[in-house]
Amino acid sequence: MTDSIRVENVTKEFTMQYHRTLKEMAVATARRLPLQEKFLAVNDVSFNVEQGESVGLMGLNGSGKSTLLKLINGVMRPDKGSILTRGRIAGLIATGAGFHPQLTGRENLFLNGAIMGMSEAETKRKFDAIVAFADIGKFMDTPVSHYSSGMYARLGFSIAIHVDADIFLADEVLAVGDRPFKRKCMAKMQEIRQQGTTIFYVSHATASVRAMCDRVIVLESGHMTYDSKITEGGSVEGAIHHLQYDDEPGDEPTDEELGADV
Amino acid sequence: MRAANKRASDEPVDEEARRKKAAARARRMLKNKADSMPVVEATGPRQKRMVDAELVPPSPRGGLLEVFQQPYLLKLIVSRQLAQMYAASLLGLAWSYVQPAMRFGIYYVVMGFILNLHDGVPYFAIHLFTGIVVVHYFGETWGGGTRSIWSNKALVQKMRMPRELFPVASMLVAAYHTLPQVLVLIVFCLIAGWHLTWGAVAAGVLGTLILVTFAGALALFFAALNVFYRDFQNIVQTIMQFMHFLVPMMYPFGRVWKAHNEHPWLYQIYIANPVAQSVILFQKFFWYSLVDHPHREIKGRSFPPDMWVRGVITLGVCLVLVWLAQKFFSRVEGKFPERM
Ligand SMILES: Nc1ncnc2c1ncn2[C@@H]1O[C@H](COP(=O)(O)OP(=O)(O)O)[C@@H](O)[C@H]1O
Ligand SMILES: [Mg+2]
């Protein structure tokens, strides 16, 4: 089996800048407040993914899933460690595709395709299929800033899935679509999975992860704390159990403590 | 709430409580999301995909070279930048002539009639317009390049591409706007009776090279700086307001040369500016090829005595600047997406 993604001791550090103007900085220094704070969004993570493996990525909000995907697709560079990938990468990361708001859907389609490595001829050949899948019809010539978040995700997903990539990354972007469209997307992902594409799928829909993935990885505050292939005794249940630690509901914290996750 | 969290992170964390809370969050999240995606089972046999590529770091490393390896992508970025400039504009491309034309008109009247430079400089209009064209290209490349990455943040945050793409696209956009002005200039020169020499052509080539490399280096460097502090786009604008006075276009180089004995340092600073040198070389190409021999003797020194040596050295310096700008860019580029 050939390696598709090789992640070795990867660490990504973010700097939180509290103050941007000189005046703010001067005030903060005078009051002895910190000017910036660093924290590790991805902390010493290592794993290998073989070509054709389908990996489910789970973890609470803020655990570093999107950051890990950005490192894998090359938008960000690790501060420590190394990432190697083989072949063309496509996908959708964090909310919304990388579209230019002032451009129309059609222009963004060509631009996005080119960024993901499609030639002009290839984009033209696939154009009709992409538009048909996205099903946004007459809005193709409207600037994407006028799109609803659902339409945005449809077009973004449709372009990415038609790239014929060797590695496909699907962050939680699909959460905004309607149900029939989600079903269509999942079917399409199963299709490329059958064709041997490596897949990263971020979701908390247990049954859907079970159907889609051969392996589950759990991130917790930047650490990879669970990694198991289904064929080697891993399971989505195992990952869930791991996430919940004890599985004893009882003293649930109040909604207020849970904050934005609900 | 936020402050409380921050304080808590300094104290030894109560591991047990933290885990309990995380577990509860997880339980709740999984319960809410359990059914959020439909289940589609796999059908048919699994194929094996042969990927004919090496294992490589996914992030871009090739810098400027990688940009030129993707001409199609560059073309798309350039055409979208142009389209965006003329969106909802009645005059469209004409706007990029209005400004230089007005500037020309005003300088021509003020400098020529009021300060009486028409008599001192034969073909004053060509002398003036040559400078305007060169400074226009420089200003648009530098200013546009400086803003280029920040104004494409939607793409830079989400997609992987060599980010040098954007400053390079600004250079091409600036060239697209400047070339027609150059054509106008050539037409005027032809009408006025242009007789080119090899020396003039060499000056034109050297001037172009200095201009493009210097503007490109600045565009690359400032594009990166501007991601961190938007002050830089204002700094560029401020400097560009003086640029027309710092090159020989409204006045002949002879005037500067006259002062070089009294103010040797000012002269050195003036002549060290690659834009000024580029303008001087372009004057040699366009304007000087029109000036008749009798004029040359009367008018004194039209060019620095060391124009060629200085020009070649400056080009070398500009190439080093491009290399340094690229190094700086590559160093900080990894931080772009998180700073936007
Ligand atoms: N550009 C950024 N600058 C600073 N912190 C960031 C940035 N992007 C993400 N973070 C932080 O990094 C952590 C991980 O974020 P993310 O990878 O988006 O998590 P997830 O996708 O698992 O919800 C979060 O605490 C988030 O606030
Ligand atoms: Mg995320």
JSON list of C-alpha atoms in Angstrom, two decimals, chain A residues 4 6 12-14 17-18 20 25 51-52 58 60-61 71-75 77 83-87 93 95-96 98-103 110-112 114-115 118-120 164-166 172 174 179 182-183 186-187 190 193-197 201 204-208 211 214 240 243-246 248-249 251-253 255 257-258 261-262, chain B residues 1-2 6 9 18-30 32-61 70 72-73 75-77 80 83-84 151-161 163 165 227-230 330-331 333-335 337-339:
[
{"chain": "A", "resi": 4, "resn": "SER", "atom": "CA", "xyz": [-1.11, 9.12, 0.79]},
{"chain": "A", "resi": 6, "resn": "ARG", "atom": "CA", "xyz": [2.31, 11.30, 6.20]},
{"chain": "A", "resi": 12, "resn": "LYS", "atom": "CA", "xyz": [0.81, 24.50, 14.75]},
{"chain": "A", "resi": 13, "resn": "GLU", "atom": "CA", "xyz": [1.01, 27.50, 17.00]},
{"chain": "A", "resi": 14, "resn": "PHE", "atom": "CA", "xyz": [-1.35, 30.45, 16.83]},
{"chain": "A", "resi": 17, "resn": "GLN", "atom": "CA", "xyz": [-2.85, 39.44, 18.98]},
{"chain": "A", "resi": 18, "resn": "TYR", "atom": "CA", "xyz": [-4.85, 41.42, 21.48]},
{"chain": "A", "resi": 20, "resn": "ARG", "atom": "CA", "xyz": [-3.50, 46.14, 16.78]},
{"chain": "A", "resi": 25, "resn": "MET", "atom": "CA", "xyz": [-0.21, 48.55, 22.47]},
{"chain": "A", "resi": 51, "resn": "GLN", "atom": "CA", "xyz": [-4.12, 5.78, -0.40]},
{"chain": "A", "resi": 52, "resn": "GLY", "atom": "CA", "xyz": [-7.82, 5.00, -0.48]},
{"chain": "A", "resi": 58, "resn": "MET", "atom": "CA", "xyz": [-13.97, 13.98, 15.34]},
{"chain": "A", "resi": 60, "resn": "LEU", "atom": "CA", "xyz": [-15.19, 19.20, 20.06]},
{"chain": "A", "resi": 61, "resn": "ASN", "atom": "CA", "xyz": [-15.34, 22.68, 18.59]},
{"chain": "A", "resi": 71, "resn": "LEU", "atom": "CA", "xyz": [-2.12, 21.94, 7.24]},
{"chain": "A", "resi": 72, "resn": "ILE", "atom": "CA", "xyz": [-2.86, 18.89, 5.10]},
{"chain": "A", "resi": 73, "resn": "ASN", "atom": "CA", "xyz": [-4.10, 20.86, 2.13]},
{"chain": "A", "resi": 74, "resn": "GLY", "atom": "CA", "xyz": [-1.18, 23.27, 2.34]},
{"chain": "A", "resi": 75, "resn": "VAL", "atom": "CA", "xyz": [-2.96, 26.51, 3.22]},
{"chain": "A", "resi": 77, "resn": "ARG", "atom": "CA", "xyz": [2.53, 25.33, 7.17]},
{"chain": "A", "resi": 83, "resn": "ILE", "atom": "CA", "xyz": [3.59, 16.88, 6.39]},
{"chain": "A", "resi": 84, "resn": "LEU", "atom": "CA", "xyz": [3.91, 15.03, 3.12]},
{"chain": "A", "resi": 85, "resn": "THR", "atom": "CA", "xyz": [1.08, 14.34, 0.71]},
{"chain": "A", "resi": 86, "resn": "ARG", "atom": "CA", "xyz": [0.84, 12.52, -2.59]},
{"chain": "A", "resi": 87, "resn": "GLY", "atom": "CA", "xyz": [-1.16, 13.81, -5.51]},
{"chain": "A", "resi": 93, "resn": "ILE", "atom": "CA", "xyz": [-12.34, 23.66, 4.74]},
{"chain": "A", "resi": 95, "resn": "THR", "atom": "CA", "xyz": [-17.30, 27.25, 6.65]},
{"chain": "A", "resi": 96, "resn": "GLY", "atom": "CA", "xyz": [-17.65, 28.21, 3.01]},
{"chain": "A", "resi": 98, "resn": "GLY", "atom": "CA", "xyz": [-12.62, 29.88, -0.98]},
{"chain": "A", "resi": 99, "resn": "PHE", "atom": "CA", "xyz": [-14.65, 32.10, -3.24]},
{"chain": "A", "resi": 100, "resn": "HIS", "atom": "CA", "xyz": [-14.04, 35.65, -4.25]},
{"chain": "A", "resi": 101, "resn": "PRO", "atom": "CA", "xyz": [-17.18, 37.50, -3.14]},
{"chain": "A", "resi": 102, "resn": "GLN", "atom": "CA", "xyz": [-17.27, 39.94, -6.07]},
{"chain": "A", "resi": 103, "resn": "LEU", "atom": "CA", "xyz": [-16.98, 37.27, -8.74]},
{"chain": "A", "resi": 110, "resn": "PHE", "atom": "CA", "xyz": [-13.03, 28.52, -13.15]},
{"chain": "A", "resi": 111, "resn": "LEU", "atom": "CA", "xyz": [-10.79, 30.20, -10.59]},
{"chain": "A", "resi": 112, "resn": "ASN", "atom": "CA", "xyz": [-11.37, 27.56, -7.94]},
{"chain": "A", "resi": 114, "resn": "ALA", "atom": "CA", "xyz": [-7.54, 26.36, -11.56]},
{"chain": "A", "resi": 115, "resn": "ILE", "atom": "CA", "xyz": [-6.33, 26.72, -7.98]},
{"chain": "A", "resi": 118, "resn": "MET", "atom": "CA", "xyz": [-7.61, 21.84, -13.23]},
{"chain": "A", "resi": 119, "resn": "SER", "atom": "CA", "xyz": [-6.70, 23.12, -16.67]},
{"chain": "A", "resi": 120, "resn": "GLU", "atom": "CA", "xyz": [-9.04, 25.28, -18.70]},
{"chain": "A", "resi": 164, "resn": "ASP", "atom": "CA", "xyz": [-10.79, 14.15, -9.50]},
{"chain": "A", "resi": 165, "resn": "ALA", "atom": "CA", "xyz": [-8.40, 14.61, -6.62]},
{"chain": "A", "resi": 166, "resn": "ASP", "atom": "CA", "xyz": [-6.32, 11.92, -4.96]},
{"chain": "A", "resi": 172, "resn": "GLU", "atom": "CA", "xyz": [-18.17, 20.57, 8.40]},
{"chain": "A", "resi": 174, "resn": "LEU", "atom": "CA", "xyz": [-21.98, 20.32, 4.45]},
{"chain": "A", "resi": 179, "resn": "ARG", "atom": "CA", "xyz": [-31.28, 17.06, 3.36]},
{"chain": "A", "resi": 182, "resn": "LYS", "atom": "CA", "xyz": [-26.58, 16.23, 1.74]},
{"chain": "A", "resi": 183, "resn": "ARG", "atom": "CA", "xyz": [-27.67, 12.79, 0.62]},
{"chain": "A", "resi": 186, "resn": "MET", "atom": "CA", "xyz": [-22.68, 11.58, 0.69]},
{"chain": "A", "resi": 187, "resn": "ALA", "atom": "CA", "xyz": [-23.46, 9.37, -2.30]},
{"chain": "A", "resi": 190, "resn": "GLN", "atom": "CA", "xyz": [-18.99, 7.12, -1.44]},
{"chain": "A", "resi": 193, "resn": "ARG", "atom": "CA", "xyz": [-14.20, 6.53, -2.03]},
{"chain": "A", "resi": 194, "resn": "GLN", "atom": "CA", "xyz": [-14.91, 3.46, -4.15]},
{"chain": "A", "resi": 195, "resn": "GLN", "atom": "CA", "xyz": [-12.54, 4.87, -6.75]},
{"chain": "A", "resi": 196, "resn": "GLY", "atom": "CA", "xyz": [-9.75, 4.80, -4.23]},
{"chain": "A", "resi": 197, "resn": "THR", "atom": "CA", "xyz": [-9.59, 8.47, -3.21]},
{"chain": "A", "resi": 201, "resn": "TYR", "atom": "CA", "xyz": [-14.45, 13.56, 6.71]},
{"chain": "A", "resi": 204, "resn": "HIS", "atom": "CA", "xyz": [-20.29, 14.22, 14.39]},
{"chain": "A", "resi": 205, "resn": "ALA", "atom": "CA", "xyz": [-23.12, 12.37, 12.75]},
{"chain": "A", "resi": 206, "resn": "THR", "atom": "CA", "xyz": [-22.26, 8.98, 14.17]},
{"chain": "A", "resi": 207, "resn": "ALA", "atom": "CA", "xyz": [-24.08, 6.76, 11.72]},
{"chain": "A", "resi": 208, "resn": "SER", "atom": "CA", "xyz": [-22.81, 8.74, 8.77]},
{"chain": "A", "resi": 211, "resn": "ALA", "atom": "CA", "xyz": [-20.91, 4.32, 6.91]},
{"chain": "A", "resi": 214, "resn": "ASP", "atom": "CA", "xyz": [-12.49, 3.05, 7.68]},
{"chain": "A", "resi": 240, "resn": "ILE", "atom": "CA", "xyz": [-17.42, 8.24, 20.90]},
{"chain": "A", "resi": 243, "resn": "LEU", "atom": "CA", "xyz": [-14.78, 11.44, 23.61]},
{"chain": "A", "resi": 244, "resn": "GLN", "atom": "CA", "xyz": [-17.22, 10.94, 26.48]},
{"chain": "A", "resi": 245, "resn": "TYR", "atom": "CA", "xyz": [-14.63, 9.30, 28.76]},
{"chain": "A", "resi": 246, "resn": "ASP", "atom": "CA", "xyz": [-17.08, 7.73, 31.14]},
{"chain": "A", "resi": 248, "resn": "GLU", "atom": "CA", "xyz": [-22.23, 8.40, 32.56]},
{"chain": "A", "resi": 249, "resn": "PRO", "atom": "CA", "xyz": [-24.64, 11.27, 31.91]},
{"chain": "A", "resi": 251, "resn": "ASP", "atom": "CA", "xyz": [-24.23, 15.77, 36.42]},
{"chain": "A", "resi": 252, "resn": "GLU", "atom": "CA", "xyz": [-24.72, 17.58, 33.17]},
{"chain": "A", "resi": 253, "resn": "PRO", "atom": "CA", "xyz": [-23.40, 21.13, 33.23]},
{"chain": "A", "resi": 255, "resn": "ASP", "atom": "CA", "xyz": [-26.32, 25.30, 29.06]},
{"chain": "A", "resi": 257, "resn": "GLU", "atom": "CA", "xyz": [-21.33, 26.45, 30.86]},
{"chain": "A", "resi": 258, "resn": "LEU", "atom": "CA", "xyz": [-21.55, 24.65, 27.56]},
{"chain": "A", "resi": 261, "resn": "ASP", "atom": "CA", "xyz": [-21.27, 24.36, 21.30]},
{"chain": "A", "resi": 262, "resn": "VAL", "atom": "CA", "xyz": [-24.94, 23.71, 21.64]},
{"chain": "B", "resi": 1, "resn": "MET", "atom": "CA", "xyz": [-16.84, 34.85, 31.22]},
{"chain": "B", "resi": 2, "resn": "ARG", "atom": "CA", "xyz": [-13.87, 35.09, 28.87]},
{"chain": "B", "resi": 6, "resn": "LYS", "atom": "CA", "xyz": [-8.20, 33.13, 30.96]},
{"chain": "B", "resi": 9, "resn": "SER", "atom": "CA", "xyz": [-5.72, 28.72, 32.48]},
{"chain": "B", "resi": 18, "resn": "ARG", "atom": "CA", "xyz": [-12.10, 19.67, 32.83]},
{"chain": "B", "resi": 19, "resn": "ARG", "atom": "CA", "xyz": [-12.56, 16.15, 31.53]},
{"chain": "B", "resi": 20, "resn": "LYS", "atom": "CA", "xyz": [-16.01, 15.93, 32.99]},
{"chain": "B", "resi": 21, "resn": "LYS", "atom": "CA", "xyz": [-17.00, 19.14, 31.30]},
{"chain": "B", "resi": 22, "resn": "ALA", "atom": "CA", "xyz": [-15.49, 18.09, 27.97]},
{"chain": "B", "resi": 23, "resn": "ALA", "atom": "CA", "xyz": [-17.27, 14.77, 28.19]},
{"chain": "B", "resi": 24, "resn": "ALA", "atom": "CA", "xyz": [-20.56, 16.50, 28.80]},
{"chain": "B", "resi": 25, "resn": "ARG", "atom": "CA", "xyz": [-19.96, 18.79, 25.84]},
{"chain": "B", "resi": 26, "resn": "ALA", "atom": "CA", "xyz": [-19.15, 15.79, 23.70]},
{"chain": "B", "resi": 27, "resn": "ARG", "atom": "CA", "xyz": [-22.26, 13.95, 24.81]},
{"chain": "B", "resi": 28, "resn": "ARG", "atom": "CA", "xyz": [-24.45, 16.87, 24.03]},
{"chain": "B", "resi": 29, "resn": "MET", "atom": "CA", "xyz": [-22.81, 17.54, 20.70]},
{"chain": "B", "resi": 30, "resn": "LEU", "atom": "CA", "xyz": [-23.06, 13.94, 19.61]},
{"chain": "B", "resi": 32, "resn": "ASN", "atom": "CA", "xyz": [-27.53, 16.94, 18.69]},
{"chain": "B", "resi": 33, "resn": "LYS", "atom": "CA", "xyz": [-25.55, 16.04, 15.61]},
{"chain": "B", "resi": 34, "resn": "ALA", "atom": "CA", "xyz": [-26.16, 12.29, 15.53]},
{"chain": "B", "resi": 35, "resn": "ASP", "atom": "CA", "xyz": [-28.67, 12.54, 12.76]},
{"chain": "B", "resi": 36, "resn": "SER", "atom": "CA", "xyz": [-27.40, 15.66, 11.02]},
{"chain": "B", "resi": 37, "resn": "MET", "atom": "CA", "xyz": [-26.04, 13.81, 7.99]},
{"chain": "B", "resi": 38, "resn": "PRO", "atom": "CA", "xyz": [-27.92, 11.15, 6.04]},
{"chain": "B", "resi": 39, "resn": "VAL", "atom": "CA", "xyz": [-26.42, 7.68, 5.91]},
{"chain": "B", "resi": 40, "resn": "VAL", "atom": "CA", "xyz": [-25.40, 6.42, 2.51]},
{"chain": "B", "resi": 41, "resn": "GLU", "atom": "CA", "xyz": [-23.84, 2.99, 2.45]},
{"chain": "B", "resi": 42, "resn": "ALA", "atom": "CA", "xyz": [-21.03, 2.12, 0.10]},
{"chain": "B", "resi": 43, "resn": "THR", "atom": "CA", "xyz": [-21.93, 0.00, -2.89]},
{"chain": "B", "resi": 44, "resn": "GLY", "atom": "CA", "xyz": [-19.84, -1.97, -5.31]},
{"chain": "B", "resi": 45, "resn": "PRO", "atom": "CA", "xyz": [-16.24, -3.06, -5.08]},
{"chain": "B", "resi": 46, "resn": "ARG", "atom": "CA", "xyz": [-13.39, -0.86, -3.85]},
{"chain": "B", "resi": 47, "resn": "GLN", "atom": "CA", "xyz": [-10.90, 0.04, -6.53]},
{"chain": "B", "resi": 48, "resn": "LYS", "atom": "CA", "xyz": [-7.28, 0.77, -6.03]},
{"chain": "B", "resi": 49, "resn": "ARG", "atom": "CA", "xyz": [-6.10, 4.15, -7.21]},
{"chain": "B", "resi": 50, "resn": "MET", "atom": "CA", "xyz": [-2.62, 4.48, -8.56]},
{"chain": "B", "resi": 51, "resn": "VAL", "atom": "CA", "xyz": [-1.24, 7.92, -7.81]},
{"chain": "B", "resi": 52, "resn": "ASP", "atom": "CA", "xyz": [1.64, 8.81, -10.03]},
{"chain": "B", "resi": 53, "resn": "ALA", "atom": "CA", "xyz": [3.27, 11.42, -7.83]},
{"chain": "B", "resi": 54, "resn": "GLU", "atom": "CA", "xyz": [5.90, 11.82, -5.13]},
{"chain": "B", "resi": 55, "resn": "LEU", "atom": "CA", "xyz": [5.24, 12.48, -1.47]},
{"chain": "B", "resi": 56, "resn": "VAL", "atom": "CA", "xyz": [5.82, 16.23, -1.14]},
{"chain": "B", "resi": 57, "resn": "PRO", "atom": "CA", "xyz": [4.98, 18.96, 1.35]},
{"chain": "B", "resi": 58, "resn": "PRO", "atom": "CA", "xyz": [1.57, 20.31, 0.34]},
{"chain": "B", "resi": 59, "resn": "SER", "atom": "CA", "xyz": [2.35, 23.96, 1.06]},
{"chain": "B", "resi": 60, "resn": "PRO", "atom": "CA", "xyz": [3.73, 26.06, -1.80]},
{"chain": "B", "resi": 61, "resn": "ARG", "atom": "CA", "xyz": [7.51, 26.40, -1.80]},
{"chain": "B", "resi": 70, "resn": "GLN", "atom": "CA", "xyz": [0.88, 28.21, -13.76]},
{"chain": "B", "resi": 72, "resn": "TYR", "atom": "CA", "xyz": [-3.46, 29.78, -16.76]},
{"chain": "B", "resi": 73, "resn": "LEU", "atom": "CA", "xyz": [-4.08, 30.58, -13.11]},
{"chain": "B", "resi": 75, "resn": "LYS", "atom": "CA", "xyz": [-4.26, 34.78, -16.43]},
{"chain": "B", "resi": 76, "resn": "LEU", "atom": "CA", "xyz": [-7.46, 34.15, -14.47]},
{"chain": "B", "resi": 77, "resn": "ILE", "atom": "CA", "xyz": [-6.28, 36.27, -11.54]},
{"chain": "B", "resi": 80, "resn": "ARG", "atom": "CA", "xyz": [-10.54, 39.02, -12.60]},
{"chain": "B", "resi": 83, "resn": "ALA", "atom": "CA", "xyz": [-12.91, 42.95, -14.38]},
{"chain": "B", "resi": 84, "resn": "GLN", "atom": "CA", "xyz": [-13.27, 43.97, -10.77]},
{"chain": "B", "resi": 151, "resn": "SER", "atom": "CA", "xyz": [-7.72, 42.27, -0.88]},
{"chain": "B", "resi": 152, "resn": "ASN", "atom": "CA", "xyz": [-7.73, 38.62, -1.89]},
{"chain": "B", "resi": 153, "resn": "LYS", "atom": "CA", "xyz": [-8.01, 37.34, 1.64]},
{"chain": "B", "resi": 154, "resn": "ALA", "atom": "CA", "xyz": [-11.06, 35.21, 0.91]},
{"chain": "B", "resi": 155, "resn": "LEU", "atom": "CA", "xyz": [-8.89, 33.07, -1.36]},
{"chain": "B", "resi": 156, "resn": "VAL", "atom": "CA", "xyz": [-5.68, 33.20, 0.64]},
{"chain": "B", "resi": 157, "resn": "GLN", "atom": "CA", "xyz": [-7.36, 31.92, 3.78]},
{"chain": "B", "resi": 158, "resn": "LYS", "atom": "CA", "xyz": [-8.97, 28.91, 2.23]},
{"chain": "B", "resi": 159, "resn": "MET", "atom": "CA", "xyz": [-7.04, 27.79, -0.82]},
{"chain": "B", "resi": 160, "resn": "ARG", "atom": "CA", "xyz": [-3.51, 26.68, -1.40]},
{"chain": "B", "resi": 161, "resn": "MET", "atom": "CA", "xyz": [-1.68, 28.63, -4.06]},
{"chain": "B", "resi": 163, "resn": "ARG", "atom": "CA", "xyz": [0.75, 33.74, -2.86]},
{"chain": "B", "resi": 165, "resn": "LEU", "atom": "CA", "xyz": [0.55, 35.19, -7.59]},
{"chain": "B", "resi": 227, "resn": "VAL", "atom": "CA", "xyz": [-0.95, 41.70, 5.66]},
{"chain": "B", "resi": 228, "resn": "PHE", "atom": "CA", "xyz": [0.36, 42.46, 9.13]},
{"chain": "B", "resi": 229, "resn": "TYR", "atom": "CA", "xyz": [-0.12, 46.23, 9.22]},
{"chain": "B", "resi": 230, "resn": "ARG", "atom": "CA", "xyz": [-2.34, 48.10, 6.81]},
{"chain": "B", "resi": 330, "resn": "SER", "atom": "CA", "xyz": [8.61, 33.01, 1.89]},
{"chain": "B", "resi": 331, "resn": "ARG", "atom": "CA", "xyz": [9.52, 33.49, 5.53]},
{"chain": "B", "resi": 333, "resn": "GLU", "atom": "CA", "xyz": [3.92, 33.73, 4.06]},
{"chain": "B", "resi": 334, "resn": "GLY", "atom": "CA", "xyz": [3.05, 30.84, 6.37]},
{"chain": "B", "resi": 335, "resn": "LYS", "atom": "CA", "xyz": [1.45, 33.35, 8.75]},
{"chain": "B", "resi": 337, "resn": "PRO", "atom": "CA", "xyz": [-3.95, 32.84, 6.56]},
{"chain": "B", "resi": 338, "resn": "GLU", "atom": "CA", "xyz": [-4.06, 33.17, 10.33]},
{"chain": "B", "resi": 339, "resn": "ARG", "atom": "CA", "xyz": [-3.54, 36.94, 10.28]}
]
